[in-house]
């Protein structure tokens, strides 16, 4: 056995789920070792796609994501996806070959690259330490919820290594499977605070992640954050005295639905989420859906009228609060988060508790006096039922002239596509339509890789989500710009036999830029394009395709959903483009 094979074996024993990558000479042996040890491998067509697939897979499966790339360009190609994962605190391990000779064409400072985007850089240094080093990388990724680059220097990879003792591997499995339990903190570390360590030259000792970020729930005495107990008591009082409490659950609350609903029941709170946690309270009569730019008028009204807003694993950032405007001046703000820093960022908390969302909610339910009606009343339940979803909000259909209104398109798709779905969204002007008008069954039905706000990640996100949840219909919602940027993975969708529906909102432009700069009279030639026949491109790859220029064309989608669904479907929707979307105006304020 060589070290590269040992890396694959150990990672498999740690509990790796599925691996994603593009194989070159520098990651050939490690990838094959993963496969030999029973880890399924998905060959992507671009490393950027592989990293994003692994990120989405990790988010939707609750397991660590594994990416395997060639040294140098394999890693640089993957960097946008790695950055998104690092910013989102996705537990991800990137296995990358590493050129040891500075003269090599493939040589770059890979550790510096990782650290610059907020990932942790580590390295395997030899046969003696390989087991510990791989386990450590896994623990940092899963235990601290970090994105880890595990450099595999080429000369180290080929070093002979004694066969691994089966009992060691079994022990590893039990040591590491318990790790992926804690919810992530809501905040992503910035590149400067998230640095794993100072990079060291190849071949030297393995780097260690800096302590602090993502570590345990107890605040250090120097942070100035009140103790968990002080915060809890204050939050008990705040909840008992609130007349109109609203809970906003973020990434750190995914998985804590039951605990939050119990507390909300006891305190009469209404329930909302940030975009990444969309679907968490689906089915509750008190569910306000997403807070922020995607909020319905009713949701915005009710959050503005709250006297207490509690952010649960939710930083209450500019997106979730419409630049703070959803939090009225007299509203008290509380936050519960694993990360003490999150209590002070964005909308700062008047009351803060550092801790795991589910645990804190359970403890509050046990302490808070029951019986307050809070915000809940039969009249409000009726309003939420009647007005609480975007599809119930009246609008004037602007379809015409060979183009469909994106609202009409999305509402129709919501009715046509099976409910048991997993929706992934790319970035752009269009992105609110699927986020607002497509219903999802729960928080595992929505995959939102938007921490880096990159376009072009949507299709790969949908692939990773589909691999994680083969029981659901994968839906990818893309703009024409993002679709063409991520097109390399269309072949992957077909090859994997995914029953995916890809919806392209085609305005023949980088619409976000058109609507940003157009009103100021700037020339727009650099952001507009001639028509591209995306349906023909899809058919060329073996997908079924429907071009939608008006509501009648949706019959083609109905035909696909009612048929065998033996091929993925691309819905090429020519959408109206006269005006920018209403949430985009909010977004521009953040530039
Ligand atoms: C990788 C990357 N490049 C550029 C941008 C800037 N950008 C943001 S939205 C956008 C346009 C996206 O166009 P499209 O996918 O067609 O969606 P639309 O805005 O037209 O709805 C661009 C270029 C970005 N966010 N990410
Ligand atoms: Mg566009």
Coordinates of C-alpha atoms and ligand atoms in Angstrom, one line a residue:
X1 CA 0.0 0.0 0.0
X2 CA 1.1 3.6 -0.6
X3 CA 0.2 6.7 1.4
X4 CA -2.3 7.9 -1.2
X5 CA -4.2 4.6 -0.8
X6 CA -4.1 4.9 2.9
X7 CA -5.7 8.3 2.7
X8 CA -8.6 7.0 0.8
X9 CA -9.0 4.0 3.1
X10 CA -8.9 6.1 6.3
X11 CA -11.3 8.7 4.9
X12 CA -13.7 5.9 4.0
X13 CA -13.4 4.5 7.5
X14 CA -14.2 7.9 9.0
X15 CA -17.6 7.8 7.4
X16 CA -17.2 9.6 4.0
X17 CA -20.4 9.5 2.1
X18 CA -20.1 10.2 -1.6
X19 CA -17.0 11.8 -3.2
X20 CA -17.0 14.2 -6.1
X21 CA -14.1 15.2 -8.3
X22 CA -12.1 15.3 -11.5
X23 CA -9.4 12.8 -11.7
X24 CA -5.8 13.5 -12.8
X25 CA -2.5 11.8 -12.0
X26 CA -2.2 13.6 -8.7
X27 CA -5.5 12.3 -7.2
X28 CA -5.9 9.1 -9.2
X29 CA -4.7 6.7 -6.4
X30 CA -6.5 8.4 -3.6
X31 CA -9.8 8.5 -5.5
X32 CA -9.5 4.8 -6.5
X33 CA -8.8 3.9 -2.9
X34 CA -12.0 5.7 -1.8
X35 CA -13.9 3.8 -4.4
X36 CA -12.3 0.5 -3.5
X37 CA -13.3 1.1 0.1
X38 CA -16.9 1.5 -0.9
X39 CA -17.3 5.3 -1.3
X40 CA -19.3 6.2 -4.4
X41 CA -17.5 8.6 -6.7
X42 CA -19.2 11.1 -9.0
X43 CA -17.0 12.3 -11.8
X44 CA -17.8 16.0 -12.5
X45 CA -16.8 17.7 -15.7
X46 CA -15.2 20.8 -14.0
X47 CA -13.7 21.0 -10.6
X48 CA -15.9 24.0 -9.8
X49 CA -18.8 21.8 -10.3
X50 CA -17.3 19.0 -8.2
X51 CA -16.7 21.3 -5.2
X52 CA -20.2 22.7 -5.4
X53 CA -21.8 19.3 -5.8
X54 CA -19.9 18.1 -2.6
X55 CA -21.0 21.3 -0.8
X56 CA -24.7 20.7 -1.7
X57 CA -24.4 17.0 -0.9
X58 CA -23.1 17.8 2.5
X59 CA -25.8 20.4 3.2
X60 CA -28.6 18.1 2.1
X61 CA -27.3 14.8 3.5
X62 CA -25.8 15.9 6.8
X63 CA -22.6 14.1 6.0
X64 CA -19.1 15.5 5.2
X65 CA -18.6 16.4 1.5
X66 CA -15.5 15.0 -0.2
X67 CA -13.9 16.6 -3.2
X68 CA -10.9 15.1 -5.1
X69 CA -8.8 17.3 -7.4
X70 CA -5.6 17.3 -9.3
X71 CA -2.8 19.6 -8.1
X72 CA -2.6 23.2 -9.3
X73 CA -5.3 23.9 -11.9
X74 CA -7.5 21.2 -10.5
X75 CA -7.6 23.1 -7.3
X76 CA -7.8 26.6 -8.8
X77 CA -10.7 25.5 -10.9
X78 CA -12.5 24.4 -7.7
X79 CA -11.8 27.6 -5.8
X80 CA -15.2 29.3 -6.2
X81 CA -17.1 26.3 -5.0
X82 CA -14.6 25.9 -2.1
X83 CA -15.1 29.5 -1.2
X84 CA -18.9 29.1 -1.1
X85 CA -18.5 26.1 1.2
X86 CA -16.0 27.8 3.5
X87 CA -18.3 30.9 3.8
X88 CA -21.2 28.6 4.6
X89 CA -19.3 26.5 7.2
X90 CA -19.9 23.4 5.1
X91 CA -18.0 20.4 6.5
X92 CA -16.0 19.6 3.4
X93 CA -12.7 17.9 2.8
X94 CA -10.8 18.7 -0.4
X95 CA -8.2 16.1 -1.3
X96 CA -5.7 17.8 -3.7
X97 CA -2.5 16.5 -5.1
X98 CA 0.3 18.9 -4.4
X99 CA 3.3 19.5 -6.6
X100 CA 6.4 19.2 -4.4
X101 CA 8.9 20.6 -7.0
X102 CA 8.7 24.4 -7.3
X103 CA 9.8 24.0 -11.0
X104 CA 6.6 22.0 -11.7
X105 CA 4.1 23.6 -14.0
X106 CA 1.5 22.6 -11.4
X107 CA 3.2 24.2 -8.5
X108 CA 1.4 27.0 -6.6
X109 CA 1.1 27.8 -2.9
X110 CA -2.0 25.7 -2.4
X111 CA -2.2 26.4 1.4
X112 CA -2.2 30.1 0.9
X113 CA -5.0 29.8 -1.7
X114 CA -7.2 27.9 0.8
X115 CA -6.5 30.2 3.7
X116 CA -7.2 33.2 1.6
X117 CA -10.8 32.1 1.1
X118 CA -11.5 31.0 4.7
X119 CA -10.7 27.3 4.3
X120 CA -8.3 25.4 6.6
X121 CA -5.1 24.1 5.0
X122 CA -3.7 20.8 6.2
X123 CA -1.2 18.3 4.8
X124 CA -0.4 14.6 4.9
X125 CA 3.3 14.4 5.6
X126 CA 4.2 10.7 5.5
X127 CA 3.3 7.1 6.2
X128 CA 3.9 7.3 9.9
X129 CA 1.3 10.0 10.5
X130 CA -1.1 9.5 7.7
X131 CA -3.9 7.9 9.9
X132 CA -3.8 10.7 12.5
X133 CA -3.6 13.4 9.8
X134 CA -6.5 12.2 7.8
X135 CA -8.6 11.7 11.0
X136 CA -7.7 15.2 12.2
X137 CA -8.8 16.7 8.8
X138 CA -12.1 14.9 9.1
X139 CA -12.6 16.0 12.7
X140 CA -11.9 19.7 11.8
X141 CA -14.2 19.5 8.9
X142 CA -17.0 17.8 10.7
X143 CA -16.5 18.7 14.3
X144 CA -15.7 22.4 13.7
X145 CA -17.8 22.6 10.5
X146 CA -15.0 23.9 8.3
X147 CA -13.9 23.4 4.8
X148 CA -10.5 21.7 4.8
X149 CA -8.0 21.5 2.0
X150 CA -5.9 18.3 2.7
X151 CA -2.8 18.7 0.6
X152 CA -1.3 15.4 -0.7
X153 CA 2.3 16.1 -1.8
X154 CA 3.1 13.9 -4.7
X155 CA 6.3 12.5 -3.2
X156 CA 4.5 11.6 0.0
X157 CA 1.6 10.0 -1.8
X158 CA 3.9 7.4 -3.4
X159 CA 5.7 6.5 -0.2
X160 CA 5.1 2.8 0.8
X161 CA 2.9 2.5 3.8
X162 CA 2.2 -0.6 6.0
X163 CA -1.3 -2.1 5.5
X164 CA -3.8 -0.6 7.8
X165 CA -4.9 -2.7 10.8
X166 CA -8.7 -3.5 10.4
X167 CA -9.3 -2.8 14.1
X168 CA -7.8 0.7 13.7
X169 CA -10.2 1.4 10.9
X170 CA -13.2 0.1 12.9
X171 CA -12.2 2.3 15.9
X172 CA -12.0 5.3 13.5
X173 CA -15.5 4.7 12.4
X174 CA -16.9 4.9 15.9
X175 CA -14.7 7.9 16.8
X176 CA -15.8 10.0 13.9
X177 CA -19.5 9.1 13.3
X178 CA -20.6 10.9 16.4
X179 CA -19.1 14.2 15.2
X180 CA -21.7 15.5 12.8
X181 CA -24.3 16.3 15.3
X182 CA -24.0 20.0 16.4
X183 CA -25.8 22.6 14.3
X184 CA -23.5 25.1 12.6
X185 CA -23.2 28.7 13.9
X186 CA -24.9 31.1 11.6
X187 CA -21.9 33.2 10.8
X188 CA -19.2 32.5 8.3
X189 CA -15.7 33.5 9.4
X190 CA -14.2 36.2 7.3
X191 CA -11.0 35.3 5.4
X192 CA -8.9 37.1 8.0
X193 CA -10.3 35.3 11.0
X194 CA -10.9 31.9 9.4
X195 CA -7.4 31.2 8.4
X196 CA -6.4 27.7 9.2
X197 CA -2.8 28.6 9.9
X198 CA 0.2 30.2 8.3
X199 CA 1.0 28.0 5.3
X200 CA 4.1 26.0 5.5
X201 CA 6.3 24.9 2.6
X202 CA 5.3 21.6 1.1
X203 CA 6.7 18.5 2.9
X204 CA 6.9 20.1 6.3
X205 CA 4.6 19.5 9.2
X206 CA 0.8 19.3 8.8
X207 CA -0.9 22.6 9.5
X208 CA -3.4 23.0 12.3
X209 CA -6.5 25.0 12.3
X210 CA -6.5 28.1 14.5
X211 CA -8.4 27.6 17.7
X212 CA -11.6 29.6 18.3
X213 CA -13.6 29.7 15.1
X214 CA -16.3 27.2 15.3
X215 CA -15.0 25.7 18.5
X216 CA -17.2 24.8 21.5
X217 CA -20.3 26.6 22.7
X218 CA -18.9 28.2 25.8
X219 CA -17.8 31.8 25.3
X220 CA -14.3 32.7 26.4
X221 CA -14.3 35.1 29.4
X222 CA -12.6 37.7 27.3
X223 CA -15.4 38.1 24.8
X224 CA -17.6 40.2 27.1
X225 CA -20.5 37.9 26.2
X226 CA -22.8 37.2 29.2
X227 CA -22.7 33.7 30.4
X228 CA -25.1 31.2 28.9
X229 CA -27.1 31.2 32.1
X230 CA -27.5 35.0 32.3
X231 CA -28.6 35.1 28.7
X232 CA -31.1 32.3 29.2
X233 CA -32.7 34.1 32.2
X234 CA -33.0 37.3 30.2
X235 CA -34.5 35.5 27.3
X236 CA -37.0 33.7 29.5
X237 CA -38.1 37.2 30.7
X238 CA -38.2 38.6 27.2
X239 CA -40.3 35.7 26.0
X240 CA -42.7 35.9 28.9
X241 CA -43.3 39.6 28.5
X242 CA -43.5 39.7 24.7
X243 CA -46.9 40.3 23.1
X244 CA -45.8 39.8 19.5
X245 CA -42.8 37.5 19.4
X246 CA -41.4 36.2 16.0
X247 CA -38.8 33.5 15.7
X248 CA -36.5 33.7 12.7
X249 CA -34.6 30.4 12.2
X250 CA -31.4 30.4 10.2
X251 CA -28.8 27.8 9.0
X252 CA -28.0 26.9 12.6
X253 CA -31.6 26.0 13.4
X254 CA -32.0 23.5 10.5
X255 CA -32.8 20.3 12.3
X256 CA -34.3 22.0 15.4
X257 CA -37.9 22.3 14.1
X258 CA -39.6 20.3 16.9
X259 CA -37.8 22.2 19.7
X260 CA -38.5 25.6 18.2
X261 CA -42.2 24.8 17.5
X262 CA -42.7 23.7 21.1
X263 CA -41.2 26.9 22.5
X264 CA -43.2 29.0 19.9
X265 CA -46.3 27.2 21.0
X266 CA -45.6 28.0 24.6
X267 CA -44.8 31.7 23.9
X268 CA -47.3 32.4 21.1
X269 CA -44.5 33.1 18.6
X270 CA -44.8 33.3 14.8
X271 CA -42.3 31.3 12.8
X272 CA -40.0 32.5 9.9
X273 CA -36.7 31.5 8.4
X274 CA -33.8 33.0 6.6
X275 CA -33.5 31.9 2.9
X276 CA -31.1 29.0 3.6
X277 CA -33.5 27.5 6.1
X278 CA -36.6 27.8 3.9
X279 CA -39.1 25.1 4.5
X280 CA -38.2 24.5 8.1
X281 CA -41.7 25.2 9.4
X282 CA -43.6 24.1 6.4
X283 CA -47.1 22.9 7.3
X284 CA -47.3 25.0 10.5
X285 CA -50.3 27.4 10.6
X286 CA -47.9 30.0 12.0
X287 CA -45.3 29.7 9.3
X288 CA -44.5 33.0 7.7
X289 CA -41.9 31.4 5.3
X290 CA -38.8 33.4 4.5
X291 CA -38.0 36.7 6.1
X292 CA -36.1 39.4 4.2
X293 CA -36.1 40.3 0.5
X294 CA -38.2 37.2 -0.4
X295 CA -40.8 37.9 2.4
X296 CA -44.4 38.3 1.4
X297 CA -46.0 41.7 2.2
X298 CA -47.8 40.0 5.1
X299 CA -44.6 38.5 6.5
X300 CA -42.9 41.8 6.3
X301 CA -45.8 43.5 8.0
X302 CA -45.9 41.0 10.9
X303 CA -42.2 41.0 11.5
X304 CA -42.1 44.8 11.5
X305 CA -44.9 44.8 14.1
X306 CA -43.1 42.3 16.4
X307 CA -42.0 43.5 19.8
X308 CA -39.5 40.6 20.1
X309 CA -37.5 39.0 17.3
X310 CA -35.4 36.0 18.2
X311 CA -32.8 34.9 15.6
X312 CA -32.1 31.2 16.1
X313 CA -28.8 30.2 14.5
X314 CA -29.4 33.2 12.3
X315 CA -27.2 36.2 12.1
X316 CA -30.1 38.5 11.0
X317 CA -28.0 39.9 8.2
X318 CA -29.0 42.4 5.6
X319 CA -30.7 39.8 3.4
X320 CA -32.8 38.4 6.2
X321 CA -33.8 41.8 7.6
X322 CA -33.9 44.0 4.4
X323 CA -30.9 46.0 5.6
X324 CA -32.4 46.1 9.1
X325 CA -35.7 47.7 7.9
X326 CA -37.8 44.7 9.0
X327 CA -36.7 45.3 12.6
X328 CA -38.6 48.3 13.9
X329 CA -36.9 50.7 16.3
X330 CA -38.9 49.5 19.4
X331 CA -38.4 45.8 18.7
X332 CA -36.1 43.8 21.1
X333 CA -33.7 41.5 19.4
X334 CA -32.5 38.2 20.8
X335 CA -30.1 35.8 19.2
X336 CA -29.1 32.2 20.0
X337 CA -26.0 31.1 18.3
X338 CA -23.0 28.8 18.8
X339 CA -20.7 31.6 17.8
X340 CA -20.5 34.4 20.3
X341 CA -19.4 36.8 17.5
X342 CA -22.8 36.3 15.8
X343 CA -24.6 38.0 18.7
X344 CA -23.0 41.3 17.8
X345 CA -22.9 41.3 14.0
X346 CA -25.5 42.6 11.6
X347 CA -28.5 43.5 13.8
X348 CA -26.9 43.2 17.2
X349 CA -28.7 41.3 19.9
X350 CA -30.2 43.0 23.0
X351 CA -30.3 39.5 24.5
X352 CA -27.8 36.9 23.5
X353 CA -27.4 33.2 24.3
X354 CA -24.4 31.2 23.2
X355 CA -25.4 27.6 22.6
X356 CA -26.9 25.0 20.4
X357 CA -30.3 26.0 19.1
X358 CA -32.2 22.8 19.9
X359 CA -30.7 22.6 23.4
X360 CA -31.4 26.3 24.3
X361 CA -35.0 26.0 22.9
X362 CA -35.6 22.9 25.0
X363 CA -34.2 24.5 28.1
X364 CA -36.4 27.6 27.5
X365 CA -39.5 25.5 27.0
X366 CA -38.9 24.0 30.4
X367 CA -38.6 27.4 32.1
X368 CA -41.0 29.7 30.3
X369 CA -44.4 30.1 31.9
X370 CA -47.0 28.8 29.5
X371 CA -50.3 30.3 28.4
X372 CA -49.5 33.6 26.8
X373 CA -51.3 33.9 23.5
X374 CA -48.5 36.0 22.2
X375 CA -48.9 36.9 18.5
X376 CA -51.3 34.0 17.8
X377 CA -54.9 34.7 17.2
X378 CA -57.6 33.0 15.1
X379 CA -57.8 36.1 12.9
X380 CA -54.1 36.1 12.3
X381 CA -54.2 32.3 11.5
X382 CA -56.8 33.2 8.9
X383 CA -54.7 35.9 7.4
X384 CA -51.6 33.7 7.2
X385 CA -53.6 31.0 5.5
X386 CA -55.1 33.5 3.0
X387 CA -52.1 35.8 2.4
X388 CA -49.0 34.0 3.7
X389 CA -47.8 32.6 0.4
X390 CA -46.5 34.5 -2.6
X391 CA -48.9 32.7 -4.9
X392 CA -51.8 34.3 -3.1
X393 CA -50.5 37.8 -3.7
X394 CA -52.4 39.3 -6.6
X395 CA -50.3 40.5 -9.6
X396 CA -50.9 41.6 -13.2
X397 CA -49.6 38.9 -15.6
X398 CA -47.2 40.7 -18.0
X399 CA -46.8 37.7 -20.4
X400 CA -46.9 38.6 -24.1
X401 CA -44.8 39.1 -27.2
X402 CA -43.3 35.7 -27.1
X403 CA -42.2 35.9 -23.4
X404 CA -43.8 34.6 -20.2
X405 CA -44.1 36.5 -17.0
X406 CA -41.7 34.6 -14.6
X407 CA -44.3 34.7 -11.8
X408 CA -46.8 33.0 -14.1
X409 CA -44.2 30.5 -15.2
X410 CA -43.2 29.6 -11.6
X411 CA -46.7 29.4 -10.2
X412 CA -47.6 27.0 -13.0
X413 CA -44.5 24.9 -12.4
X414 CA -45.3 24.8 -8.7
X415 CA -48.6 23.2 -9.6
X416 CA -47.1 20.8 -12.2
X417 CA -44.0 19.5 -10.5
X418 CA -44.4 16.8 -7.8
X419 CA -44.3 18.2 -4.3
X420 CA -41.6 15.9 -3.1
X421 CA -38.9 18.0 -4.6
X422 CA -35.5 19.5 -3.8
X423 CA -35.0 23.0 -5.3
X424 CA -31.6 24.5 -6.0
X425 CA -31.2 28.1 -7.0
X426 CA -28.5 30.0 -8.9
X427 CA -27.8 33.7 -8.5
X428 CA -29.2 36.6 -10.6
X429 CA -32.2 38.8 -11.0
X430 CA -34.4 35.8 -11.6
X431 CA -33.5 34.0 -8.3
X432 CA -36.4 35.3 -6.2
X433 CA -39.1 33.8 -8.5
X434 CA -38.2 30.1 -7.7
X435 CA -37.3 31.0 -4.1
X436 CA -40.7 32.6 -3.5
X437 CA -43.2 30.8 -5.8
X438 CA -41.9 27.2 -5.6
X439 CA -43.0 25.4 -2.5
X440 CA -40.7 23.0 -0.8
X441 CA -41.6 20.1 1.6
X442 CA -39.1 21.0 4.3
X443 CA -35.7 22.5 5.0
X444 CA -34.1 19.6 3.1
X445 CA -36.0 20.6 0.0
X446 CA -34.2 23.8 -0.6
X447 CA -30.5 24.2 -1.4
X448 CA -29.2 27.8 -1.5
X449 CA -25.5 28.1 -2.2
X450 CA -25.4 31.9 -2.1
X451 CA -22.9 32.8 0.6
X452 CA -20.4 33.9 -2.1
X453 CA -23.1 35.1 -4.4
X454 CA -21.5 33.5 -7.4
X455 CA -23.4 32.8 -10.5
X456 CA -23.0 29.5 -12.2
X457 CA -23.2 27.2 -9.2
X458 CA -26.9 26.3 -9.5
X459 CA -26.7 23.3 -11.8
X460 CA -23.9 21.6 -9.7
X461 CA -25.8 22.5 -6.6
X462 CA -28.8 20.6 -7.9
X463 CA -26.6 17.6 -8.8
X464 CA -25.1 17.4 -5.3
X465 CA -28.6 17.8 -3.7
X466 CA -30.0 15.1 -6.0
X467 CA -27.3 12.7 -5.0
X468 CA -28.0 13.4 -1.4
X469 CA -31.8 12.9 -1.8
X470 CA -32.5 10.4 -4.6
X471 CA -36.0 10.1 -3.2
X472 CA -36.9 13.7 -4.4
X473 CA -37.4 15.4 -7.7
X474 CA -34.4 17.6 -8.2
X475 CA -35.2 21.1 -9.6
X476 CA -32.5 23.5 -10.7
X477 CA -33.6 27.1 -11.2
X478 CA -31.0 29.1 -13.3
X479 CA -30.6 32.3 -15.2
X480 CA -29.3 32.1 -18.8
X481 CA -26.0 33.5 -17.6
X482 CA -25.5 31.1 -14.8
X483 CA -26.8 28.2 -16.9
X484 CA -24.2 28.8 -19.7
X485 CA -21.5 29.3 -17.1
X486 CA -22.2 25.9 -15.4
X487 CA -23.1 24.1 -18.6
X488 CA -20.2 21.6 -18.3
X489 CA -22.2 19.6 -15.8
X490 CA -25.2 19.0 -18.1
X491 CA -23.5 15.9 -19.3
X492 CA -23.1 14.8 -15.6
X493 CA -26.8 15.1 -15.1
X494 CA -27.5 12.8 -18.0
X495 CA -24.7 10.4 -17.2
X496 CA -26.0 10.0 -13.6
X497 CA -29.5 9.4 -14.9
X498 CA -30.9 12.1 -12.6
X499 CA -34.6 12.8 -13.2
X500 CA -33.9 16.5 -12.9
X501 CA -36.0 19.5 -14.1
X502 CA -33.7 22.4 -15.1
X503 CA -35.6 25.7 -15.4
X504 CA -33.7 28.4 -17.2
X505 CA -35.2 31.9 -16.8
X506 CA -33.8 33.3 -20.1
X507 CA -33.8 37.1 -20.5
X508 CA -30.8 36.9 -22.9
X509 CA -28.9 39.1 -20.5
X510 CA -27.1 39.4 -17.3
X511 CA -30.4 40.8 -16.1
X512 CA -29.1 41.8 -12.7
X513 CA -26.6 44.2 -14.4
X514 CA -29.1 45.4 -16.9
X515 CA -31.5 46.5 -14.2
X516 CA -28.7 47.8 -12.0
X517 CA -27.2 50.1 -14.6
X518 CA -29.9 50.5 -17.2
X519 CA -31.9 53.1 -15.3
X520 CA -28.8 55.4 -15.1
X521 CA -28.5 55.4 -18.9
X522 CA -25.3 53.4 -19.2
X523 CA -24.6 51.4 -22.4
X524 CA -25.6 47.8 -21.8
X525 CA -24.0 46.0 -24.8
X526 CA -21.6 44.2 -22.5
X527 CA -24.3 42.5 -20.6
X528 CA -26.8 41.6 -23.3
X529 CA -26.6 38.6 -25.6
X530 CA -28.3 37.3 -28.8
X531 CA -30.7 34.5 -28.3
X532 CA -29.1 31.1 -27.5
X533 CA -31.1 27.9 -28.2
X534 CA -30.7 26.3 -24.8
X535 CA -33.4 23.7 -25.6
X536 CA -31.3 22.5 -28.6
X537 CA -28.2 22.4 -26.4
X538 CA -30.1 20.3 -23.9
X539 CA -31.4 17.9 -26.5
X540 CA -27.8 17.6 -27.8
X541 CA -26.8 16.3 -24.4
X542 CA -29.7 13.8 -24.3
X543 CA -32.2 15.8 -22.2
X544 CA -35.8 16.4 -23.1
X545 CA -36.5 20.1 -23.6
X546 CA -39.4 22.4 -23.8
X547 CA -39.2 26.0 -24.9
X548 CA -41.8 28.2 -23.1
X549 CA -42.7 31.5 -24.7
X550 CA -46.2 31.8 -23.1
X551 CA -48.5 29.9 -20.7
X552 CA -49.7 27.5 -23.4
X553 CA -46.2 26.0 -23.8
X554 CA -46.4 24.6 -20.3
X555 CA -48.3 21.7 -21.7
X556 CA -44.9 20.3 -22.7
X557 CA -43.9 20.3 -19.0
X558 CA -47.1 18.5 -18.0
X559 CA -46.4 15.9 -20.6
X560 CA -43.0 15.2 -19.1
X561 CA -44.2 15.0 -15.5
X562 CA -47.1 12.7 -16.6
X563 CA -44.8 10.5 -18.7
X564 CA -41.9 8.1 -17.9
X565 CA -39.5 10.8 -16.8
X566 CA -36.7 8.6 -18.2
X567 CA -34.6 11.7 -19.2
X568 CA -34.0 14.9 -17.4
X569 CA -36.0 17.9 -18.6
X570 CA -34.8 21.4 -19.5
X571 CA -37.4 24.1 -19.5
X572 CA -36.1 26.9 -21.6
X573 CA -38.3 29.8 -20.5
X574 CA -38.1 33.1 -22.5
X575 CA -39.1 35.4 -19.7
X576 CA -40.3 39.0 -19.7
X577 CA -37.5 41.4 -19.0
X578 CA -38.9 45.0 -18.9
X579 CA -38.3 45.5 -15.2
X580 CA -35.9 44.3 -12.6
X581 CA -37.3 42.2 -9.7
X582 CA -38.3 43.9 -6.5
X583 CA -35.8 42.0 -4.3
X584 CA -33.0 43.1 -6.6
X585 CA -33.3 46.7 -5.5
X586 CA -32.7 45.5 -2.0
X587 CA -29.6 43.6 -3.2
X588 CA -28.1 46.6 -4.9
X589 CA -28.1 48.5 -1.6
X590 CA -25.7 45.9 -0.4
X591 CA -23.1 46.5 -3.1
Ligands
LIG1 C1 -19.0 34.3 -11.0 C2 -19.7 35.5 -11.0 N1 -19.5 36.4 -12.0 C3 -20.2 37.5 -12.1 C4 -21.1 37.9 -11.2 C5 -21.9 39.2 -11.3 N2 -23.3 38.9 -11.6 C6 -24.3 38.8 -10.7 S1 -25.8 38.5 -11.3 C7 -25.1 38.4 -12.9 C8 -26.0 38.1 -14.0 C9 -26.6 36.7 -14.0 O1 -27.2 36.5 -15.3 P1 -28.3 35.4 -15.4 O2 -27.8 34.1 -14.8 O3 -28.8 35.4 -16.8 O4 -29.5 35.8 -14.4 P2 -30.4 37.2 -14.5 O5 -29.7 38.2 -13.7 O6 -30.4 37.6 -16.0 O7 -31.7 36.8 -14.0 C10 -23.8 38.6 -12.9 C11 -22.9 38.6 -14.1 C12 -21.3 37.0 -10.1 N3 -22.1 37.2 -9.1 N4 -20.6 35.8 -10.1
LIG2 MG1 -30.3 36.4 -17.6

